Structure formats: structure tokens, C-alpha cells
Amino acid sequence: MASYLLRRVGTSALVLLLASIVVFVGVRALPGDAALALAGEERDPAALEQIREKYGLNDPVPVQYVRYLGNSLQGDLGFSTRTGLDVTDIILERLPVTLELALLSLAVGLLIGIPAGILAALRRGSWVDNASNAFGLLGLSIPNFWLGLVLILLVSVQWGLLPASGYVPFLEDPLGNLQRMLLPAIVLGTGLSAVLMRQMRSAMLETMSADYVRTARSKGLSERSVVLVHALRNSLVTVVTVLGLQLGALISGAVITEQIFVIPGFGKLIVDGVFTRDYPVIQGVALVTVFGYVFVNLLVDLTYSFLNPRIRVSGGAS
Amino acid sequence: MTTAAAPMSQPGPALAVPPPRQRRSRRLVKRFFRRRLSVFGLVVLVLILALALAAPLFGDPGRNDFSAVLQGPSAAHPLGTDDLGRDTLARIAYGARVSMQAGVMATLLAMAVGVPLGLIAGYYRGWADLVISRLTDLLLAFPFLILAVGLAAILGPSLRNVVIALGISALPSFIRVTRGEVLGLREQDYVAGAVADGAGDTRILSRYILPNAISPLLVQATVTIPEAIIGESVLSFLGLGVQPPTPSWGTMLSAAQGFLSQAPLLAVWPGVAIALAALSFNLVGDGLRDTLDPKAER
């Protein structure tokens, strides 16, 4: 276990290091001159040269990279070229917004996906199963940003039930905050629930035909305890892994959902950064996103290997 | 699963019973067509392809009719017109071209690069596997849309660059699927037999391993195409993909966003088109998976 843990952590660290290089090189490959973006209206060559010198843009690229890596590790992600604000501060301000959206979406996804998957598996072939399957397929096929537009159209424009966009911090106005986050969470959570439902259904079907479930039945246990104690618990292990893999989809979904509902979160930050050529912001957001994503996947892997010892042994070879 | 057919030593006489391979594919086709939903998906897919191919028949997507702006469905404009008086049906049809191209080309690109890398990693193992697997991990460290947005921003907005960005984003799954298949296939007896027969690596990979890895790759492709179709629409919606005035379902939705209360239908048609396109591929993919792998039948 210890060697598996070490190897897994080592791989993640290597991936993060490589990813930091990719982000660094990628941001420098963006079209446009960083010094020009920093200079704003200034076009005087001497002034531009001064800016290059000040921000170390004249140094060799490897030197710039090492400096950037060192600063990043100390939590210094530089300053936004557009607003002049500290990128770390901006990220710390935007992160809770996206985390709230992600948690609410997760709740929506679990509340719909898990029960629907269980019911579909238990009542295989019934209308519940068919409806769940149809829902699962539609959830996979309907792009979430279009679902967002349709919901705004119906709920906000036609029926006037909820505000179409905007954001109020939870601490300032809890009700207003939830009113504005409800639609985005439904939009983002529906796709997740479709995936969870499909996984839960097939995991339940598999465990329900497993030997230990038959044994439990033959012992004369009630159907209720067979399902809840034996089948469900083992199916949930699969779902935990799927949830980790879905994190990427959740981040991707947040980018576009925040754009549509004008939520000042992480996703909107990176898209705005791309359009305003705010390199330090793009760089910082990409770095933090990759770090969080790799870290959570590491946690999921370790949890999974803890739950399922076979992974530790056979997974070690790859 | 049958092995790659051994070359027949002599051309057999015309028999009533077709050769095994043909019989198998007929059985598979039959099994596929027994699934009503998959057949429905296939029909929708063919219709969308026909719409894309016949796009010019629906009129000029760029022609402005300023006497008919933001109109609802009518005889002249079956799906209505947009804010510049352009026919929505014609734009949907031309958008189908963009979406199908993006979906299929990005998937082909990912396959063209990912499958050979997966073959090398799985067959040779060792340091090649190590390098390729870390490359895969690295690509997987970036959430799909973050990677696609970043690549689209670096490459500049155009259909070609959207295809490249989506192709790279889809690369890891093809490397992983191929590698996983090869790891199992290379231990098969018929591979050992081919080695004993003196077959070279290229021959083993192309004749004995790749043909047997086709099914999972095909299924992966039907999963990737709808993802790429949605990916294209997202990038175009954000302004990082196909640029106006070229009609794309994503740019149409982006434009429709400004007229939600005046012309709500404008925001409906492109979304329905994207959903149907993605749904048809997902249904065909589900059908293929169950057809090719009877164990997975649920």
C-alpha cells in the first residue's frame, strides 16, 4: 500500500510539473504581445522596452519559467494586466462562487441520478426503467448551455419566476443567492445525473445478479435489506469513481454555465481572460484548475484502492 | 470473438453458405436492427447527413431579407428568420455541415494520432509506454473545455482550429482504449503463433492486433463524435470557434441569446439540432456496443 501510494503521488507530482510547463508555454503561445497588453494605450518603443525589462520578459524563457514556478509555489500568481489586481486575490474571490455552483449541481445530480438508477435497475423493463433510460440518453445529448437558454426562456422570460442572471453573495442575501443559483445548478446537475443514473443502473444490475446477493436472498433476507445492505453498498463504490471522473465535466460545464447566467465564477474568469488577453489571469486560473483536478483524482484513486484491494496489486504493473 | 481470418489456401467453390466472416457480419447487422432505438438513431443520423449534403437546396444562408426580420415560421421561411432577416432553415442546414465536419474530423484526427500511440504503448511496453502514458495523464490533467478553450485561443478561431483543439482533447481516450485492448490481445495464442511464424511487428500489429481492437474503437468513436459536436457548438457559442457570418449551431444560439423575448424560437431550433445530432450518434453507439459485445447487453 505504501509503495502504491508513493508511486501514485509521484506520478501526480510529475504530471503537475509537466502541466505547469504546458500552461506556461501555452500562455506564451497566445497571439499578441504581453508587453503591449501590459502597456495599455502606450505604444512608445522605449516604454515597451522598459515594461519588458520590468516584468522580466527579456530573460531567456527557461529563466522566466523557473521564476514563474517559484512564485506560483509561494502563492504569487502575478497581477492582472487588465485590472492590476493580484491574481491570487481574484481567484480566491471567484473560487467560492464556482464551488457553490459545483456543490449545488452535485446535489442535483445525486438526488436525481442515484434513485433513478436504482429504480430503473430494480424495475427492469418497466416504464420507470424506460423513462430513466430516455432521461439518461437525453441528458447525455442535450448540450447544457442550450438547456440553460431554454430554462431562462421558460422560467425567467415567459413565467417570470426566477431571475435570469446575476449573482448575489450567499452571506449578503441567502435567498436571493439560491434563487439565482437554482437554474444554473439544475443545468449543470442534469448532465451529471444522466451519467450517474446510467452508471448506477448498470452497477445495480451487476451486483443484483452477483453470488452474494443470491446467497443473501436464499438466507431469507427481506428484499429491502438485500437491496439496501448488499447490492446498494457495492454499487456505490463504482459510483464514487465515476463521480471523480465527472469532475472534469463539471469544471467544463461550469465554464459555459457561468457564461450564460453571468455568474462571476472561475469559468467566466478564464473566458473573460482569453478575450481580454489577460495572460497572468489565464495562467493562474489554468494552473489552479489543473492542480485541483489532479489532486481530486488522486484522492479518488487512493480512496478507491482503499475500498478495493485488487487495484493496489494489479494496478501496480501499469 | 473471431480471430483475424486466416487467408484461405484455395478459392472455394460457390457455396450456398457464405464464408464465416460474412455470416458473422450478417448476424451483427440483424442484431443491430432488432434494437428499435438504435435504428431510430440511425434514421435521424441519415436525415441530418442528408440535410447537410442538400444544404444549398434550402436557400442562401447569408441572404438578408430586411422586410422579414425575426419572423416566426411561415411558408416562405419554414423555421422563421433571424435578426438580420436570414432564413433559419437554410442556416440550420449549413450548420449541419459545420457540426458534422467538426464531429467526424476531430474524431478521425484523435484516432489517427491516438491509435498508433496506443498500439506502440501497449505492444512494446517499456519506456515507450511510460512516455506515452505520462503524455496521456498530462492531457487528462486539463478538463476538456479548459483545454479546448486554451487551444482555440492559441490557434485562433476557425473551423480547422476547432477540429484540432477538439481532436487533441479527445486524444487521451483513444490512446487509453487502444493501449488497454493491445495489452490483452498481445498475450493471445494466435499472436504467439504469428511470432513463431516469423511475422514482423508491423504485420502482427496490423493483421492480428488492430483488427481485433476495432470494436471498442468504433464504440469510442461514436461516443467522441457527439462530444465533439457539442464541443464545437460550445466553442462557437463562446466566440472561439466558427466565426459569423458562417452559420454554425453554436453561433446561431449565441446570436439568439439577445432576442429571447422577441423571438424565442430562434434559440430553440439550433439546440434541437445539436441535441438530435448528438442523440443519434449516442443511440447508434449504444446499439453498436450491444451488438459487438453481447455480454454488455442490458
PDB file of N, CA, C and O in Angstrom, chain B residues 13 23 77 89 93 109 134 184 227 237 264 270 296 298:
ATOM      1  N   PRO B  13     -15.298 -23.388 -53.958  1.00  0.00           N
ATOM      2  CA  PRO B  13     -16.366 -23.353 -54.946  1.00  0.00           C
ATOM      3  C   PRO B  13     -17.537 -22.523 -54.425  1.00  0.00           C
ATOM      4  O   PRO B  13     -17.645 -22.272 -53.218  1.00  0.00           O
ATOM      5  N   ARG B  23     -21.046 -14.365 -42.637  1.00  0.00           N
ATOM      6  CA  ARG B  23     -22.162 -14.804 -41.804  1.00  0.00           C
ATOM      7  C   ARG B  23     -22.201 -14.006 -40.508  1.00  0.00           C
ATOM      8  O   ARG B  23     -23.241 -13.590 -40.033  1.00  0.00           O
ATOM      9  N   HIS B  77     -40.492  30.954 -45.014  1.00  0.00           N
ATOM     10  CA  HIS B  77     -39.418  30.591 -44.090  1.00  0.00           C
ATOM     11  C   HIS B  77     -39.966  29.587 -43.074  1.00  0.00           C
ATOM     12  O   HIS B  77     -40.477  29.983 -42.030  1.00  0.00           O
ATOM     13  N   LEU B  89     -33.966  27.951 -41.541  1.00  0.00           N
ATOM     14  CA  LEU B  89     -33.814  26.580 -42.037  1.00  0.00           C
ATOM     15  C   LEU B  89     -32.522  26.438 -42.844  1.00  0.00           C
ATOM     16  O   LEU B  89     -31.764  25.474 -42.657  1.00  0.00           O
ATOM     17  N   ALA B  93     -29.335  24.061 -41.940  1.00  0.00           N
ATOM     18  CA  ALA B  93     -28.798  23.077 -42.874  1.00  0.00           C
ATOM     19  C   ALA B  93     -27.291  23.277 -43.065  1.00  0.00           C
ATOM     20  O   ALA B  93     -26.514  22.320 -43.024  1.00  0.00           O
ATOM     21  N   LEU B 109      -9.124  12.717 -36.413  1.00  0.00           N
ATOM     22  CA  LEU B 109      -7.805  13.222 -36.015  1.00  0.00           C
ATOM     23  C   LEU B 109      -7.323  12.528 -34.743  1.00  0.00           C
ATOM     24  O   LEU B 109      -6.187  12.051 -34.662  1.00  0.00           O
ATOM     25  N   ARG B 134       2.432   8.938 -19.675  1.00  0.00           N
ATOM     26  CA  ARG B 134       2.539  10.217 -18.964  1.00  0.00           C
ATOM     27  C   ARG B 134       1.955  11.351 -19.809  1.00  0.00           C
ATOM     28  O   ARG B 134       1.319  12.262 -19.308  1.00  0.00           O
ATOM     29  N   GLY B 184      -4.191  -6.734 -23.671  1.00  0.00           N
ATOM     30  CA  GLY B 184      -4.826  -8.046 -23.574  1.00  0.00           C
ATOM     31  C   GLY B 184      -4.549  -8.892 -24.804  1.00  0.00           C
ATOM     32  O   GLY B 184      -4.249 -10.081 -24.700  1.00  0.00           O
ATOM     33  N   GLU B 227     -19.629  14.224 -28.536  1.00  0.00           N
ATOM     34  CA  GLU B 227     -18.904  15.142 -27.647  1.00  0.00           C
ATOM     35  C   GLU B 227     -18.273  16.267 -28.456  1.00  0.00           C
ATOM     36  O   GLU B 227     -18.295  17.432 -28.047  1.00  0.00           O
ATOM     37  N   PHE B 237     -20.217  29.090 -29.687  1.00  0.00           N
ATOM     38  CA  PHE B 237     -21.092  29.903 -28.842  1.00  0.00           C
ATOM     39  C   PHE B 237     -20.266  30.936 -28.070  1.00  0.00           C
ATOM     40  O   PHE B 237     -20.646  32.099 -27.964  1.00  0.00           O
ATOM     41  N   PRO B 264     -38.251  33.795 -29.333  1.00  0.00           N
ATOM     42  CA  PRO B 264     -37.749  32.657 -28.556  1.00  0.00           C
ATOM     43  C   PRO B 264     -37.404  31.441 -29.418  1.00  0.00           C
ATOM     44  O   PRO B 264     -36.494  30.691 -29.090  1.00  0.00           O
ATOM     45  N   PRO B 270     -31.607  25.675 -33.196  1.00  0.00           N
ATOM     46  CA  PRO B 270     -30.224  25.162 -33.213  1.00  0.00           C
ATOM     47  C   PRO B 270     -29.981  24.147 -32.085  1.00  0.00           C
ATOM     48  O   PRO B 270     -29.276  23.158 -32.283  1.00  0.00           O
ATOM     49  N   ALA B 296     -22.457  -7.243 -22.916  1.00  0.00           N
ATOM     50  CA  ALA B 296     -22.876  -5.956 -22.361  1.00  0.00           C
ATOM     51  C   ALA B 296     -24.369  -5.728 -22.522  1.00  0.00           C
ATOM     52  O   ALA B 296     -24.892  -4.716 -22.101  1.00  0.00           O
ATOM     53  N   ARG B 298     -27.983  -5.209 -22.033  1.00  0.00           N
ATOM     54  CA  ARG B 298     -28.670  -4.989 -20.781  1.00  0.00           C
ATOM     55  C   ARG B 298     -30.182  -5.018 -20.983  1.00  0.00           C
ATOM     56  O   ARG B 298     -30.663  -4.615 -21.995  1.00  0.00           O
TER      57      ARG B 298
END
